CSV table of N, CA and C in Angstrom, one decimal:
chain,number,residue,atom,x,y,z
A,5,MET,N,0.9,-1.2,0.1
A,5,MET,CA,0.1,0.0,0.1
A,5,MET,C,0.9,1.2,0.0
A,6,ALA,N,0.7,2.1,-0.9
A,6,ALA,CA,1.4,3.3,-1.1
A,6,ALA,C,1.1,4.2,0.2
A,7,THR,N,2.1,4.9,0.8
A,7,THR,CA,1.8,5.9,2.0
A,7,THR,C,1.3,6.9,1.5
A,8,PRO,N,0.2,7.5,2.1
A,8,PRO,CA,-0.5,8.9,1.7
A,8,PRO,C,0.5,9.8,2.0
A,9,ASP,N,0.5,10.9,1.2
A,9,ASP,CA,1.4,12.2,1.5
A,9,ASP,C,1.2,12.8,2.8
A,10,PHE,N,0.0,12.9,3.4
A,10,PHE,CA,-0.2,13.6,4.7
A,10,PHE,C,0.5,12.7,5.8
A,11,ILE,N,0.6,11.3,5.6
A,11,ILE,CA,1.3,10.4,6.5
A,11,ILE,C,2.9,10.7,6.5
A,12,LEU,N,3.3,10.9,5.2
A,12,LEU,CA,4.7,11.2,5.1
A,12,LEU,C,5.1,12.6,5.6
A,13,GLU,N,4.2,13.5,5.5
A,13,GLU,CA,4.3,14.8,6.2
A,13,GLU,C,4.4,14.7,7.7
A,14,LEU,N,3.5,14.1,8.4
A,14,LEU,CA,3.4,13.7,9.7
A,14,LEU,C,4.8,13.1,10.2
A,15,ARG,N,5.2,12.2,9.5
A,15,ARG,CA,6.2,11.4,9.8
A,15,ARG,C,7.6,12.3,9.8
A,16,LYS,N,7.8,13.3,9.1
A,16,LYS,CA,8.7,14.3,9.2
A,16,LYS,C,8.8,14.9,10.6
A,17,SER,N,7.8,15.1,11.3
A,17,SER,CA,7.8,15.7,12.7
A,17,SER,C,7.8,14.7,13.7
A,18,ILE,N,7.1,13.4,13.6
A,18,ILE,CA,7.0,12.5,14.5
A,18,ILE,C,7.9,11.3,14.5
A,19,GLY,N,8.7,11.3,13.4
A,19,GLY,CA,9.4,10.1,13.2
A,19,GLY,C,8.8,8.8,13.2
A,20,HIS,N,9.3,7.7,13.9
A,20,HIS,CA,8.7,6.4,14.0
A,20,HIS,C,7.6,6.3,15.0
A,21,ALA,N,7.3,7.3,15.8
A,21,ALA,CA,6.4,7.2,16.9
A,21,ALA,C,5.1,6.7,16.3
A,22,PRO,N,4.4,6.1,17.3
A,22,PRO,CA,3.1,5.4,17.0
A,22,PRO,C,2.0,6.5,16.5
A,23,LEU,N,1.4,6.0,15.4
A,23,LEU,CA,0.5,7.0,14.6
A,23,LEU,C,-0.8,6.2,14.7
A,24,TRP,N,-2.0,6.9,15.1
A,24,TRP,CA,-3.3,6.2,15.0
A,24,TRP,C,-3.9,6.6,13.8
A,25,LEU,N,-4.3,5.7,12.9
A,25,LEU,CA,-4.8,6.1,11.7
A,25,LEU,C,-6.2,5.3,11.5
A,26,ILE,N,-7.1,6.0,10.6
A,26,ILE,CA,-8.3,5.3,10.1
A,26,ILE,C,-8.2,4.8,8.8
A,27,GLY,N,-8.6,3.5,8.7
A,27,GLY,CA,-8.4,2.6,7.6
A,27,GLY,C,-9.9,2.2,7.0
A,28,VAL,N,-9.9,1.9,6.0
A,28,VAL,CA,-11.3,1.3,5.4
A,28,VAL,C,-10.9,-0.1,4.7
A,29,THR,N,-11.7,-1.2,4.9
A,29,THR,CA,-11.7,-2.3,4.2
A,29,THR,C,-13.0,-2.4,3.5
A,30,ALA,N,-12.9,-2.6,2.1
A,30,ALA,CA,-14.2,-2.7,1.2
A,30,ALA,C,-14.2,-4.1,0.7
A,31,VAL,N,-15.2,-4.8,1.0
A,31,VAL,CA,-15.5,-6.2,0.5
A,31,VAL,C,-16.6,-6.0,-0.6
A,32,VAL,N,-16.2,-6.2,-1.9
A,32,VAL,CA,-17.0,-5.8,-3.0
A,32,VAL,C,-17.6,-7.3,-3.4
A,33,VAL,N,-18.8,-7.4,-3.5
A,33,VAL,CA,-19.6,-8.6,-3.8
A,33,VAL,C,-20.3,-8.4,-5.1
A,34,ARG,N,-20.3,-9.5,-6.0
A,34,ARG,CA,-21.1,-9.5,-7.2
A,34,ARG,C,-21.6,-11.0,-7.2
A,35,GLY,N,-22.8,-11.1,-7.0
A,35,GLY,CA,-23.4,-12.4,-6.9
A,35,GLY,C,-22.8,-13.3,-5.7
A,36,ASP,N,-22.1,-14.3,-6.3
A,36,ASP,CA,-21.7,-15.4,-5.5
A,36,ASP,C,-20.1,-15.1,-5.4
A,37,GLU,N,-19.6,-14.0,-5.9
A,37,GLU,CA,-18.1,-13.8,-6.1
A,37,GLU,C,-17.7,-12.6,-5.1
A,38,ALA,N,-16.5,-12.5,-4.8
A,38,ALA,CA,-15.9,-11.3,-4.0
A,38,ALA,C,-14.6,-10.9,-4.9
A,39,LEU,N,-14.5,-9.6,-4.9
A,39,LEU,CA,-13.4,-8.9,-5.5
A,39,LEU,C,-12.1,-8.9,-4.5
A,40,LEU,N,-11.0,-9.5,-5.1
A,40,LEU,CA,-9.8,-9.5,-4.3
A,40,LEU,C,-8.7,-8.9,-5.1
A,41,VAL,N,-7.7,-8.3,-4.6
A,41,VAL,CA,-6.4,-7.6,-5.1
A,41,VAL,C,-5.3,-8.4,-4.6
A,42,ARG,N,-4.4,-8.4,-5.6
A,42,ARG,CA,-3.1,-9.3,-5.2
A,42,ARG,C,-2.0,-8.2,-5.0
A,43,ARG,N,-1.6,-7.9,-3.7
A,43,ARG,CA,-0.6,-6.9,-3.3
A,43,ARG,C,0.7,-7.0,-4.0
A,44,ALA,N,1.2,-5.9,-4.3
A,44,ALA,CA,2.5,-5.9,-5.0
A,44,ALA,C,3.7,-6.0,-4.1
A,45,ASP,N,3.4,-5.7,-2.7
A,45,ASP,CA,4.5,-5.5,-1.9
A,45,ASP,C,4.7,-7.0,-1.2
A,46,ASN,N,3.9,-7.8,-1.1
A,46,ASN,CA,3.9,-9.1,-0.4
A,46,ASN,C,3.3,-10.3,-1.2
A,47,GLY,N,2.6,-10.0,-2.3
A,47,GLY,CA,2.1,-11.0,-3.1
A,47,GLY,C,0.9,-11.7,-2.7
A,48,ASN,N,0.3,-11.2,-1.5
A,48,ASN,CA,-1.0,-11.8,-0.8
A,48,ASN,C,-2.2,-11.3,-1.7
A,49,TRP,N,-3.2,-12.1,-1.8
A,49,TRP,CA,-4.4,-11.7,-2.0
A,49,TRP,C,-5.3,-11.0,-0.9
A,50,SER,N,-6.0,-9.9,-1.1
A,50,SER,CA,-6.6,-9.3,0.0
A,50,SER,C,-7.9,-8.7,-0.5
A,51,ASN,N,-8.7,-8.2,0.5
A,51,ASN,CA,-9.8,-7.3,0.2
A,51,ASN,C,-9.1,-5.8,-0.2
A,52,VAL,N,-9.8,-5.1,-0.6
A,52,VAL,CA,-9.4,-3.7,-1.0
A,52,VAL,C,-9.4,-2.9,0.3
A,53,ALA,N,-8.2,-2.3,0.6
A,53,ALA,CA,-8.1,-1.6,1.9
A,53,ALA,C,-7.2,-0.4,1.7
A,54,GLY,N,-7.6,0.6,2.6
A,54,GLY,CA,-6.6,1.9,2.4
A,54,GLY,C,-6.9,2.7,3.5
A,55,VAL,N,-6.3,3.9,3.6
A,55,VAL,CA,-6.3,4.9,4.5
A,55,VAL,C,-7.2,6.0,4.3
A,56,VAL,N,-8.2,6.4,5.1
A,56,VAL,CA,-8.9,7.5,4.9
A,56,VAL,C,-8.2,8.9,5.0
A,57,ASP,N,-8.4,9.7,3.8
A,57,ASP,CA,-7.6,11.0,3.9
A,57,ASP,C,-8.2,12.0,4.8
A,58,PRO,N,-7.4,13.0,5.3
A,58,PRO,CA,-8.1,14.0,6.1
A,58,PRO,C,-9.3,14.6,5.5
A,59,GLY,N,-10.4,14.7,6.4
A,59,GLY,CA,-11.7,15.2,6.0
A,59,GLY,C,-12.5,14.3,5.1
A,60,GLU,N,-12.0,13.2,4.9
A,60,GLU,CA,-12.8,12.2,3.9
A,60,GLU,C,-13.7,11.4,4.6
A,61,GLU,N,-14.9,11.3,4.2
A,61,GLU,CA,-15.9,10.3,4.6
A,61,GLU,C,-15.4,8.8,4.4
A,62,PRO,N,-15.5,8.0,5.5
A,62,PRO,CA,-15.0,6.8,5.3
A,62,PRO,C,-15.7,6.1,4.1
A,63,ALA,N,-17.0,6.0,3.9
A,63,ALA,CA,-17.6,5.4,2.7
A,63,ALA,C,-17.1,6.0,1.3
A,64,ASP,N,-16.8,7.3,1.3
A,64,ASP,CA,-16.3,7.7,0.1
A,64,ASP,C,-14.8,7.2,0.0
A,65,ALA,N,-14.0,7.1,1.1
A,65,ALA,CA,-12.6,6.4,1.0
A,65,ALA,C,-12.7,5.1,0.5
A,66,ALA,N,-13.6,4.3,0.8
A,66,ALA,CA,-14.0,2.8,0.5
A,66,ALA,C,-14.3,2.8,-1.1
A,67,ALA,N,-15.1,3.7,-1.6
A,67,ALA,CA,-15.4,3.8,-3.0
A,67,ALA,C,-14.1,4.2,-3.8
A,68,ARG,N,-13.5,5.2,-3.4
A,68,ARG,CA,-12.2,5.7,-3.9
A,68,ARG,C,-11.0,4.5,-4.1
A,69,GLU,N,-10.9,3.9,-2.8
A,69,GLU,CA,-10.0,2.8,-2.8
A,69,GLU,C,-10.2,1.8,-3.9
A,70,ILE,N,-11.6,1.3,-3.9
A,70,ILE,CA,-12.0,0.2,-5.0
A,70,ILE,C,-11.6,0.7,-6.4
A,71,LEU,N,-11.8,2.0,-6.7
A,71,LEU,CA,-11.8,2.5,-8.0
A,71,LEU,C,-10.2,2.6,-8.3
A,72,GLU,N,-9.4,3.1,-7.3
A,72,GLU,CA,-8.0,3.3,-7.5
A,72,GLU,C,-7.2,1.8,-7.5
A,73,GLU,N,-7.6,0.8,-6.7
A,73,GLU,CA,-6.9,-0.2,-6.7
A,73,GLU,C,-7.2,-1.4,-7.7
A,74,SER,N,-8.7,-1.2,-8.3
A,74,SER,CA,-9.0,-2.3,-9.1
A,74,SER,C,-9.8,-1.9,-10.3
A,75,GLY,N,-10.0,-0.5,-10.5
A,75,GLY,CA,-10.7,0.0,-11.7
A,75,GLY,C,-12.2,-0.2,-11.7
A,76,ILE,N,-12.6,-0.8,-10.5
A,76,ILE,CA,-14.1,-1.1,-10.3
A,76,ILE,C,-14.8,0.0,-9.8
A,77,ILE,N,-16.2,0.4,-10.4
A,77,ILE,CA,-17.0,1.2,-9.6
A,77,ILE,C,-17.9,0.4,-8.9
A,78,ALA,N,-18.0,0.7,-7.6
A,78,ALA,CA,-18.9,0.0,-6.6
A,78,ALA,C,-19.7,1.0,-5.8
A,79,GLU,N,-20.7,0.5,-5.3
A,79,GLU,CA,-21.7,1.2,-4.4
A,79,GLU,C,-21.5,0.7,-3.0
A,80,VAL,N,-21.1,1.5,-2.0
A,80,VAL,CA,-21.1,1.2,-0.7
A,80,VAL,C,-22.5,0.8,-0.1
A,81,GLU,N,-22.7,-0.3,0.2
A,81,GLU,CA,-24.1,-0.8,0.7
A,81,GLU,C,-24.2,-0.5,2.2
A,82,THR,N,-23.4,-1.1,2.9
A,82,THR,CA,-23.6,-1.1,4.4
A,82,THR,C,-22.3,-1.1,5.2
A,83,LEU,N,-22.4,-0.5,6.4
A,83,LEU,CA,-21.4,-0.4,7.4
A,83,LEU,C,-21.6,-1.8,7.9
A,84,VAL,N,-20.4,-2.6,8.0
A,84,VAL,CA,-20.4,-3.9,8.6
A,84,VAL,C,-19.9,-4.1,10.0
A,85,GLY,N,-18.9,-3.2,10.2
A,85,GLY,CA,-18.4,-3.0,11.5
A,85,GLY,C,-17.2,-2.0,11.7
A,86,VAL,N,-16.8,-1.9,13.0
A,86,VAL,CA,-15.7,-0.9,13.2
A,86,VAL,C,-14.8,-1.7,14.2
A,87,PHE,N,-13.5,-1.7,13.9
A,87,PHE,CA,-12.7,-2.6,14.8
A,87,PHE,C,-11.3,-1.9,15.0
A,88,ALA,N,-10.6,-2.2,16.1
A,88,ALA,CA,-9.4,-1.5,16.4
A,88,ALA,C,-8.4,-2.6,16.2
A,89,HIS,N,-7.4,-2.6,15.4
A,89,HIS,CA,-6.3,-3.6,15.1
A,89,HIS,C,-5.3,-3.5,16.1
A,90,GLU,N,-4.4,-4.5,16.2
A,90,GLU,CA,-3.3,-4.5,17.2
A,90,GLU,C,-2.3,-3.5,16.5
A,91,PRO,N,-1.6,-2.9,17.4
A,91,PRO,CA,-0.4,-2.0,16.9
A,91,PRO,C,0.5,-3.0,16.1
A,92,LEU,N,1.2,-2.3,15.1
A,92,LEU,CA,2.2,-2.8,14.3
A,92,LEU,C,3.3,-1.9,14.0
A,93,GLN,N,4.4,-2.6,13.5
A,93,GLN,CA,5.6,-1.8,13.2
A,93,GLN,C,5.9,-2.2,11.8
A,94,TYR,N,6.2,-1.2,11.0
A,94,TYR,CA,6.7,-1.6,9.6
A,94,TYR,C,8.2,-1.8,9.4
A,95,ALA,N,8.5,-2.3,8.4
A,95,ALA,CA,10.1,-2.8,8.3
A,95,ALA,C,10.9,-1.4,8.5
A,96,ASN,N,10.4,-0.3,8.0
A,96,ASN,CA,11.2,0.9,8.1
A,96,ASN,C,11.1,1.4,9.7
A,97,GLY,N,10.4,0.7,10.6
A,97,GLY,CA,10.5,1.2,12.0
A,97,GLY,C,9.3,2.1,12.3
A,98,ASP,N,8.4,2.6,11.3
A,98,ASP,CA,7.2,3.2,11.6
A,98,ASP,C,6.3,2.4,12.4
A,99,GLN,N,5.6,3.2,13.5
A,99,GLN,CA,4.6,2.3,14.2
A,99,GLN,C,3.3,2.9,13.8
A,100,ALA,N,2.3,2.1,13.9
A,100,ALA,CA,1.1,2.5,13.6
A,100,ALA,C,-0.2,1.5,14.2
A,101,GLN,N,-1.2,2.1,14.4
A,101,GLN,CA,-2.5,1.3,14.8
A,101,GLN,C,-3.5,1.8,14.0
A,102,TYR,N,-4.4,0.9,13.5
A,102,TYR,CA,-5.6,1.3,12.6
A,102,TYR,C,-7.0,1.0,13.3
A,103,LEU,N,-7.7,2.0,13.1
A,103,LEU,CA,-9.2,1.8,13.4
A,103,LEU,C,-9.9,1.6,12.0
A,104,ASP,N,-10.2,0.3,11.8
A,104,ASP,CA,-10.7,-0.2,10.5
A,104,ASP,C,-12.2,-0.1,10.5
A,105,VAL,N,-12.8,0.7,9.4
A,105,VAL,CA,-14.2,0.6,9.2
A,105,VAL,C,-14.4,-0.2,7.9
A,106,LEU,N,-15.3,-1.2,8.2
A,106,LEU,CA,-15.5,-2.5,7.3
A,106,LEU,C,-16.9,-2.0,6.6
A,107,PHE,N,-16.8,-2.0,5.3
A,107,PHE,CA,-18.0,-1.9,4.4
A,107,PHE,C,-18.2,-3.2,3.5
A,108,ARG,N,-19.6,-3.3,3.3
A,108,ARG,CA,-19.9,-4.3,2.1
A,108,ARG,C,-20.3,-3.4,1.1
A,109,CYS,N,-19.7,-3.8,-0.1
A,109,CYS,CA,-20.0,-2.9,-1.3
A,109,CYS,C,-20.5,-3.8,-2.4
A,110,ARG,N,-21.3,-3.2,-3.4
A,110,ARG,CA,-22.0,-3.8,-4.6
A,110,ARG,C,-21.2,-3.4,-5.8
A,111,TRP,N,-20.8,-4.3,-6.6
A,111,TRP,CA,-20.3,-3.9,-7.8
A,111,TRP,C,-21.4,-3.1,-8.7
A,112,VAL,N,-21.0,-2.2,-9.5
A,112,VAL,CA,-21.8,-1.5,-10.4
A,112,VAL,C,-21.4,-1.5,-11.7
A,113,SER,N,-19.9,-1.5,-11.9
A,113,SER,CA,-19.4,-1.6,-13.4
A,113,SER,C,-18.0,-1.6,-13.2
A,114,GLY,N,-17.3,-2.2,-14.4
A,114,GLY,CA,-16.1,-2.3,-14.6
A,114,GLY,C,-15.6,-3.7,-14.6
A,115,ASP,N,-14.4,-3.9,-15.1
A,115,ASP,CA,-13.5,-5.1,-15.1
A,115,ASP,C,-12.4,-5.0,-14.1
A,116,PRO,N,-12.2,-5.9,-13.3
A,116,PRO,CA,-11.1,-5.8,-12.5
A,116,PRO,C,-9.7,-5.9,-13.1
A,117,HIS,N,-8.8,-4.8,-12.6
A,117,HIS,CA,-7.4,-4.9,-13.1
A,117,HIS,C,-6.6,-4.1,-12.1
A,118,PRO,N,-5.2,-4.2,-12.0
A,118,PRO,CA,-4.5,-3.5,-11.1
A,118,PRO,C,-4.3,-2.1,-11.5
A,119,ALA,N,-5.0,-1.2,-10.9
A,119,ALA,CA,-5.2,0.1,-11.5
A,119,ALA,C,-4.1,1.0,-11.2
A,120,ASP,N,-3.5,0.9,-10.0
A,120,ASP,CA,-2.7,2.1,-9.3
A,120,ASP,C,-1.1,1.6,-9.1
A,121,GLY,N,-0.8,0.4,-9.6
A,121,GLY,CA,0.6,0.0,-9.2
A,121,GLY,C,0.7,-0.7,-7.7
A,122,GLU,N,-0.3,-0.7,-6.8
A,122,GLU,CA,-0.3,-1.3,-5.6
A,122,GLU,C,-0.4,-2.6,-5.6
A,123,ASN,N,-1.2,-3.1,-6.7
A,123,ASN,CA,-1.4,-4.6,-6.8
A,123,ASN,C,-0.8,-4.9,-8.2
A,124,THR,N,-0.7,-6.3,-8.2
A,124,THR,CA,-0.3,-7.1,-9.4
A,124,THR,C,-1.5,-7.6,-10.2
A,125,ALA,N,-2.7,-8.0,-9.5
A,125,ALA,CA,-3.8,-8.3,-10.1
A,125,ALA,C,-5.0,-8.0,-9.3
A,126,ALA,N,-6.2,-8.0,-10.0
A,126,ALA,CA,-7.3,-7.8,-9.4
A,126,ALA,C,-8.4,-8.9,-9.9
A,127,ALA,N,-9.1,-9.4,-9.3
A,127,ALA,CA,-10.0,-10.5,-9.8
A,127,ALA,C,-11.3,-10.8,-8.9
A,128,TRP,N,-12.3,-11.4,-9.7
A,128,TRP,CA,-13.4,-11.9,-8.9
A,128,TRP,C,-13.0,-13.4,-8.5
A,129,TRP,N,-13.3,-13.6,-7.3
A,129,TRP,CA,-13.2,-15.0,-6.8
A,129,TRP,C,-14.5,-15.6,-6.3
A,130,PRO,N,-14.9,-16.8,-6.6
A,130,PRO,CA,-16.0,-17.5,-6.2
A,130,PRO,C,-15.7,-17.6,-4.6
A,131,LEU,N,-17.0,-17.5,-4.0
A,131,LEU,CA,-17.1,-17.4,-2.4
A,131,LEU,C,-16.5,-18.7,-1.8
A,132,ASP,N,-16.8,-19.8,-2.7
A,132,ASP,CA,-16.5,-21.2,-2.2
A,132,ASP,C,-15.1,-21.6,-2.7
A,133,ALA,N,-14.4,-20.7,-3.2
A,133,ALA,CA,-13.0,-21.1,-3.8
A,133,ALA,C,-12.1,-19.9,-3.6
A,134,LEU,N,-12.0,-19.3,-2.4
A,134,LEU,CA,-11.2,-18.2,-2.3
A,134,LEU,C,-9.7,-18.6,-1.8
A,135,PRO,N,-8.7,-17.8,-2.4
A,135,PRO,CA,-7.3,-18.1,-2.0
A,135,PRO,C,-7.2,-17.8,-0.5
A,136,PRO,N,-6.0,-18.3,0.1
A,136,PRO,CA,-5.8,-17.8,1.4
A,136,PRO,C,-5.5,-16.2,1.5
A,137,LEU,N,-6.2,-15.8,2.5
A,137,LEU,CA,-6.2,-14.4,2.8
A,137,LEU,C,-5.4,-14.1,4.2
A,138,PRO,N,-4.5,-13.0,4.1
A,138,PRO,CA,-3.7,-12.7,5.3
A,138,PRO,C,-4.5,-12.1,6.5
A,139,GLY,N,-3.9,-12.3,7.6
A,139,GLY,CA,-4.4,-11.7,8.9
A,139,GLY,C,-5.9,-11.8,9.1
A,140,THR,N,-6.6,-10.8,9.2
A,140,THR,CA,-8.0,-10.6,9.4
A,140,THR,C,-9.0,-10.6,8.1
A,141,HIS,N,-8.2,-10.4,7.1
A,141,HIS,CA,-9.0,-10.3,5.7
A,141,HIS,C,-10.0,-11.4,5.5
A,142,ASP,N,-9.7,-12.7,5.9
A,142,ASP,CA,-10.7,-13.8,5.8
A,142,ASP,C,-11.9,-13.5,6.7
A,143,GLU,N,-11.8,-13.0,7.9
A,143,GLU,CA,-12.7,-12.8,8.8
A,143,GLU,C,-13.6,-11.6,8.3
A,144,ARG,N,-12.9,-10.6,7.8
A,144,ARG,CA,-13.7,-9.4,7.5
A,144,ARG,C,-14.4,-9.7,6.2
A,145,LEU,N,-13.9,-10.5,5.1
A,145,LEU,CA,-14.7,-10.9,4.1
A,145,LEU,C,-16.0,-11.5,4.5
A,146,TRP,N,-15.7,-12.8,5.3
A,146,TRP,CA,-16.9,-13.3,5.8
A,146,TRP,C,-18.1,-12.6,6.6
A,147,LEU,N,-17.7,-11.7,7.4
A,147,LEU,CA,-18.4,-10.8,8.0
A,147,LEU,C,-19.2,-9.9,7.2
A,148,ALA,N,-18.6,-9.5,6.2
A,148,ALA,CA,-19.3,-8.6,5.1
A,148,ALA,C,-20.3,-9.3,4.3
A,149,VAL,N,-20.0,-10.6,3.9
A,149,VAL,CA,-20.9,-11.4,3.0
A,149,VAL,C,-22.2,-11.8,3.9
A,150,ALA,N,-21.8,-12.2,5.3
A,150,ALA,CA,-22.9,-12.6,6.2
A,150,ALA,C,-23.8,-11.5,6.6
A,151,GLN,N,-23.3,-10.2,6.4
A,151,GLN,CA,-23.8,-9.1,7.3
A,151,GLN,C,-25.4,-8.9,7.1
A,152,SER,N,-26.3,-8.9,8.2
A,152,SER,CA,-27.7,-8.7,8.2
A,152,SER,C,-28.0,-8.0,9.7
A,153,GLY,N,-28.4,-6.9,9.7
A,153,GLY,CA,-28.7,-6.3,10.9
A,153,GLY,C,-27.7,-5.3,11.2
A,154,PRO,N,-27.6,-4.7,12.5
A,154,PRO,CA,-26.7,-3.7,12.8
A,154,PRO,C,-25.2,-4.0,12.6
A,155,ALA,N,-24.5,-2.9,12.4
A,155,ALA,CA,-23.0,-3.1,12.4
A,155,ALA,C,-22.4,-3.8,13.6
A,156,LEU,N,-21.3,-4.4,13.6
A,156,LEU,CA,-20.6,-5.2,14.6
A,156,LEU,C,-19.6,-4.3,15.3
A,157,PHE,N,-19.6,-4.3,16.7
A,157,PHE,CA,-18.5,-3.6,17.3
A,157,PHE,C,-17.9,-4.4,18.4
A,158,ARG,N,-16.6,-4.5,18.4
A,158,ARG,CA,-15.9,-5.5,19.3
A,158,ARG,C,-15.8,-4.6,20.6
A,159,ARG,N,-16.0,-5.3,21.8
A,159,ARG,CA,-15.7,-4.7,23.1
A,159,ARG,C,-14.9,-5.6,23.9
A,160,ARG,N,-13.7,-5.2,24.4
A,160,ARG,CA,-12.8,-6.1,25.1
A,160,ARG,C,-13.5,-6.7,26.4
A,161,ASP,N,-14.4,-6.0,27.0
A,161,ASP,CA,-15.0,-6.5,28.1
A,161,ASP,C,-16.4,-7.3,28.0
A,162,THR,N,-16.5,-7.7,26.7
A,162,THR,CA,-17.8,-8.5,26.4
A,162,THR,C,-17.4,-9.7,25.8
A,163,PRO,N,-17.9,-10.8,26.2
A,163,PRO,CA,-17.6,-12.1,25.5
A,163,PRO,C,-17.9,-12.1,24.0
A,164,ALA,N,-17.1,-12.6,23.2
A,164,ALA,CA,-17.3,-12.5,21.7
A,164,ALA,C,-18.4,-13.0,21.1
A,165,ASP,N,-19.1,-14.0,21.8
A,165,ASP,CA,-20.3,-14.6,21.1
A,165,ASP,C,-21.5,-13.7,21.5
A,166,THR,N,-21.4,-12.8,22.3
A,166,THR,CA,-22.5,-11.8,22.5
A,166,THR,C,-22.4,-10.4,22.2
A,167,GLN,N,-21.3,-10.2,21.2
A,167,GLN,CA,-21.1,-9.0,20.7
A,167,GLN,C,-22.0,-8.7,19.4
A,168,ALA,N,-22.5,-7.5,19.4
A,168,ALA,CA,-23.4,-7.0,18.2
A,168,ALA,C,-23.2,-5.5,17.9
């Protein structure tokens, strides 16, 4: 994932210190298929994901990331959930933690292709024949596909089987 300019500017002031960022994950569904992109940096297939720009609405960021990464026009259908990811450290020493806003999106038009250089491929995958997905991408995809009802919110003090 290319680092947005606003983060590069912040890093000039804060160095590698922890940075709290808002991210979006967009699960794009077309019938019984899901859109996945193959990342150029590590070769993993994943959902479309990216950082929300300052002042940008998260749903707009999801639609933008889908178009930028895959050339697909999609409509954001529903908020699936909001989740805090564990802190991480990149190879260059930068530390970050993401608040991820997960959306289910509906394909409108376009054929998937690696549109911005962040990915080497973009393709529709049958839901019953998905490739291995890294980290929580598998969980996020299935949460989005199964979503009905209110958005999900994790709470550290509530057992997982009672969260909604």
